[in-house]
């Protein structure tokens, strides 16, 4: 299978670490600029990965969620010192409106990062990360991924076969349909149990259950992964330290206040910007290389 | 010293008294390719499973199984896992993980092999089997043949000394089956791995084997080379004789049991037949030899293509039917024209992906064609509401009978199937008994559907379909995984149904079955019918997609389709020249 883009071809551990860092900062640290950068980065990268056609399907839902977050906060949260007006006898404050907007940005960027996550972290990459932590769990996960689509396909076959001898799940009285539906389930269950015996034989025959099982992954750690981990990890460290040390900070209640704009703060924001743009930059750089290679042919 | 040795092994399953294996002796030398054959239920699988402790069934046993000089019980499980590779019948059930590469690594992971070594072994095996192209794919996306090849490769990564294969090609189409067996032969030839395989596809497996072991009712009844085993079986009048490759049967018929080196492959068979014919000095001048092409219609039971005009309307007609699964997908059916007349036993043959099974789906209203017209039992399946088509007398037996079983006994399942047609309890019991008798499963009614063989499951499914009182029966690959005897008895059952006025349309890869038993064959290719005719016209006209006997006699015996045809021709020739 081909990787989605240049960033996706990094080692799964690096990718997973990246998403943990970025979503973690997003969720924990409510800073308007940090979240704004993150939102733009997430939107750009998601658009790059799934193209406009893919994004068009997601955007309406995303916008609705963001609007709900932005509206609900001032309606239900009445903290803050700058009261603007009363709505249904409830005070609406500027701080709550700002906080709602920032919360909407947070939700939007986290969701958009997850769009990219789904494209980038395919199941085998996830397994690679967790295979090292809990080998048994990683196998169970791989088996689930194998059996779920298989069961769906079999359920379809069963329904078709039932129809062939005159028991259709899709027609007849309500009662008949329910009965035929439960028949499909029951056949499915028997089939699954009986055929699992074969699977367990096949596992036993290949030594499953012997002590000292290892977890193989098809991914190699390359120099590129070290470099990426170093660059992203370093930038991440700068951001996290800046947050913990209070260089970057934002307050909403009782009054809205965003930290002083020291050099350190700008440095941290720059590092954060680098992190958020990294996947897209990697992808664009590789595309540029391709173009130059092609034009030199 | 033998690599694996079975010494006077007797075995019966727990809670039964009947011996499944009785005093079995078998010794497999390192590097051999051993073919183990016998009728379904003769104990082949039980014997194979004794070669690995992890798979050995529970029960009472006496005798010893040795591996590499030691009693198997003394060989550590890890060593057994590594050195004895097993491939079972069902390609799907054996695959554990979702990715090809992960499946290849599974065995080595179990053995605790470190990642760099696994990477190397997996790479080697993927290269050996040409898996490179689908190495990163999800196993879902593989064909049946690819899946079974993956199962083989996943075992070979452990570099076993002994490879045990239990009917590995039963679920595969003929081309994938030949590929798979060729791959095992390559392993045997190029890596020196010892192979022990059970097979029903003897036509393909015989020429590959060094040795053929025949089992019958839990005993080894013959153990000889492929070239001599036929004579041994014939001397004992063993029923397995009828399952031998066409060339071997021909030699037995012409030479009796004295031939010490019977031909087994088509090539050997043609050389042999050429010699036999040359023994008749003036065979070329013989004129009264029957021209088989126009005589003795094999499928004389029902409408041959000559009486096309006498029956005006078909029970199924399809005119220029086009179908695709997805709007942007490729056409699967590309202008299907076919007509099936009442009382026919018709068979659609053709390769994988030619649209055979899809056609059944369109005929039964499961798929809606986007162009063309279908009439079936006087109805249009696209417009037929609900179960109208099935009330009019259509019944479909699915390829996989396990998609029908839900109860604890076959009898209960049949009772369920009859519940719509027969509300009266006594009537229903009678109907069930009748259907069971027709399908010849009366003795199995109290058994669990999963405890009977694949061939028996197929007949139970047939009985369920019969209980809807069909006029028209559609069958999808009914002979899949069956041995020669089950096929013959299924053919008898189906013939009885046709004689009683039922129309049967089956879809099959099984050319030999179609040639021997049906009344009309249609060849599907590229989403449409490209040739049709009575089996005799049809297969005599084909050169490659045809029966083994036809390929044996091509250019030598005009129009022969079965071994009997070849024998008759030769006898007529001999009589003439005397």
CSV table of C-alpha atoms in Angstrom, one decimal, chain A residues 86-235:
chain,number,residue,atom,x,y,z
A,86,UNK,CA,-28.9,40.4,28.9
A,87,UNK,CA,-30.4,37.5,27.0
A,88,UNK,CA,-33.4,35.8,28.6
A,89,UNK,CA,-32.5,37.5,31.9
A,90,UNK,CA,-29.0,36.1,31.7
A,91,UNK,CA,-25.9,38.2,31.4
A,92,UNK,CA,-23.8,37.6,28.3
A,93,UNK,CA,-20.2,38.5,28.8
A,94,UNK,CA,-17.4,39.4,26.4
A,95,UNK,CA,-15.1,36.9,28.1
A,96,UNK,CA,-17.5,34.1,27.6
A,97,UNK,CA,-17.9,34.9,23.9
A,98,UNK,CA,-14.1,35.0,23.5
A,99,UNK,CA,-13.8,31.7,25.4
A,100,UNK,CA,-16.5,30.2,23.2
A,101,UNK,CA,-14.7,31.2,20.1
A,102,UNK,CA,-11.4,29.8,21.3
A,103,UNK,CA,-13.2,26.5,22.3
A,104,UNK,CA,-14.7,26.4,18.8
A,105,UNK,CA,-11.2,26.7,17.4
A,106,UNK,CA,-10.0,23.9,19.7
A,107,UNK,CA,-12.7,21.6,18.6
A,108,UNK,CA,-12.3,22.4,15.0
A,109,UNK,CA,-8.5,21.9,15.0
A,110,UNK,CA,-8.7,18.7,17.0
A,111,UNK,CA,-11.3,17.2,14.6
A,112,UNK,CA,-9.2,18.3,11.6
A,113,UNK,CA,-6.1,16.8,13.0
A,114,UNK,CA,-8.0,13.6,13.4
A,115,UNK,CA,-9.0,13.7,9.8
A,116,UNK,CA,-5.3,13.7,9.0
A,117,UNK,CA,-4.6,11.1,11.7
A,118,UNK,CA,-7.0,8.7,10.0
A,119,UNK,CA,-5.2,9.1,6.7
A,120,UNK,CA,-1.7,8.9,8.1
A,121,UNK,CA,-2.0,6.4,11.0
A,122,UNK,CA,-3.3,3.3,9.2
A,123,UNK,CA,-4.1,0.3,11.4
A,124,UNK,CA,-0.8,-1.4,10.8
A,125,UNK,CA,1.1,1.7,11.9
A,126,UNK,CA,-1.0,1.9,15.1
A,127,UNK,CA,-0.2,-1.8,15.6
A,128,UNK,CA,3.4,-1.2,15.1
A,129,UNK,CA,3.4,1.4,18.0
A,130,UNK,CA,1.4,-0.8,20.3
A,131,UNK,CA,2.9,-4.1,19.3
A,132,UNK,CA,6.0,-3.1,21.2
A,133,UNK,CA,4.1,-2.1,24.3
A,134,UNK,CA,1.6,-5.0,24.5
A,135,UNK,CA,2.3,-7.7,21.9
A,136,UNK,CA,-0.8,-9.7,22.8
A,137,UNK,CA,-3.0,-6.7,22.4
A,138,UNK,CA,-1.5,-5.9,19.0
A,139,UNK,CA,-2.4,-9.4,17.8
A,140,UNK,CA,-5.9,-9.2,19.0
A,141,UNK,CA,-6.2,-5.8,17.2
A,142,UNK,CA,-4.9,-7.4,14.0
A,143,UNK,CA,-7.4,-10.2,14.3
A,144,UNK,CA,-10.3,-7.9,14.9
A,145,UNK,CA,-9.4,-6.0,11.8
A,146,UNK,CA,-9.3,-9.2,9.9
A,147,UNK,CA,-12.6,-10.6,11.2
A,148,UNK,CA,-14.8,-7.6,11.2
A,149,UNK,CA,-14.9,-7.1,7.4
A,150,UNK,CA,-15.0,-10.9,7.0
A,151,UNK,CA,-18.1,-11.1,9.2
A,152,UNK,CA,-19.8,-8.4,7.3
A,153,UNK,CA,-19.1,-10.1,4.0
A,154,UNK,CA,-20.4,-13.4,5.4
A,155,UNK,CA,-23.6,-11.7,6.7
A,156,UNK,CA,-24.2,-10.5,3.2
A,157,UNK,CA,-23.7,-13.9,1.7
A,158,UNK,CA,-26.0,-15.4,4.3
A,159,UNK,CA,-28.7,-12.9,3.6
A,160,UNK,CA,-28.4,-13.6,-0.1
A,161,UNK,CA,-28.5,-17.4,0.4
A,162,UNK,CA,-31.6,-17.1,2.7
A,163,UNK,CA,-33.3,-15.1,0.0
A,164,UNK,CA,-32.5,-17.9,-2.4
A,165,UNK,CA,-34.6,-20.4,-0.5
A,166,UNK,CA,-37.4,-17.9,-0.1
A,167,UNK,CA,-36.6,-16.1,3.2
A,168,UNK,CA,-35.9,-12.5,2.5
A,169,UNK,CA,-34.8,-10.1,5.2
A,170,UNK,CA,-36.0,-7.2,3.1
A,171,UNK,CA,-39.5,-8.1,2.4
A,172,UNK,CA,-42.6,-9.6,4.0
A,173,UNK,CA,-44.4,-8.6,7.2
A,174,UNK,CA,-42.6,-6.8,10.0
A,175,UNK,CA,-42.7,-10.1,12.0
A,176,UNK,CA,-41.4,-12.2,9.1
A,177,UNK,CA,-38.5,-9.8,8.5
A,178,UNK,CA,-37.5,-9.7,12.1
A,179,UNK,CA,-37.6,-13.5,12.1
A,180,UNK,CA,-35.4,-13.7,9.0
A,181,UNK,CA,-33.1,-11.1,10.4
A,182,UNK,CA,-32.5,-13.1,13.5
A,183,UNK,CA,-32.0,-16.2,11.5
A,184,UNK,CA,-29.2,-14.5,9.6
A,185,UNK,CA,-27.6,-13.6,13.0
A,186,UNK,CA,-28.0,-17.1,14.3
A,187,UNK,CA,-26.5,-18.7,11.2
A,188,UNK,CA,-23.7,-16.1,11.4
A,189,UNK,CA,-23.0,-17.1,15.0
A,190,UNK,CA,-22.8,-20.8,14.3
A,191,UNK,CA,-20.6,-20.2,11.3
A,192,UNK,CA,-18.3,-17.9,13.2
A,193,UNK,CA,-17.9,-20.4,16.1
A,194,UNK,CA,-17.4,-23.4,13.9
A,195,UNK,CA,-14.9,-21.7,11.6
A,196,UNK,CA,-12.9,-20.3,14.5
A,197,UNK,CA,-11.8,-23.8,15.2
A,198,UNK,CA,-9.9,-23.8,12.0
A,199,UNK,CA,-8.3,-20.5,12.8
A,200,UNK,CA,-7.2,-21.7,16.2
A,201,UNK,CA,-5.8,-24.9,14.6
A,202,UNK,CA,-3.9,-22.7,12.1
A,203,UNK,CA,-2.5,-20.6,15.0
A,204,UNK,CA,-1.5,-23.6,17.1
A,205,UNK,CA,0.1,-25.2,14.1
A,206,UNK,CA,2.3,-22.2,13.7
A,207,UNK,CA,3.4,-22.3,17.3
A,208,UNK,CA,1.0,-19.7,18.8
A,209,UNK,CA,1.1,-20.0,22.6
A,210,UNK,CA,4.8,-20.8,22.9
A,211,UNK,CA,6.6,-18.6,25.4
A,212,UNK,CA,8.6,-15.6,24.2
A,213,UNK,CA,6.5,-14.3,21.3
A,214,UNK,CA,7.9,-11.3,19.5
A,215,UNK,CA,6.0,-8.6,17.7
A,216,UNK,CA,7.2,-8.0,14.2
A,217,UNK,CA,6.6,-4.7,12.4
A,218,UNK,CA,7.3,-4.0,8.8
A,219,UNK,CA,8.6,-0.6,9.6
A,220,UNK,CA,12.3,0.4,9.8
A,221,UNK,CA,13.7,3.3,11.7
A,222,UNK,CA,15.7,5.4,9.2
A,223,UNK,CA,17.9,8.4,9.6
A,224,UNK,CA,15.1,10.5,8.4
A,225,UNK,CA,13.0,9.4,11.3
A,226,UNK,CA,15.7,10.4,13.8
A,227,UNK,CA,16.0,13.8,12.2
A,228,UNK,CA,12.2,14.3,12.2
A,229,UNK,CA,11.9,13.2,15.8
A,230,UNK,CA,14.7,15.5,16.8
A,231,UNK,CA,13.3,18.5,15.0
A,232,UNK,CA,9.7,17.9,16.1
A,233,UNK,CA,10.7,16.8,19.6
A,234,UNK,CA,12.9,19.9,20.1
A,235,UNK,CA,10.3,22.3,18.9
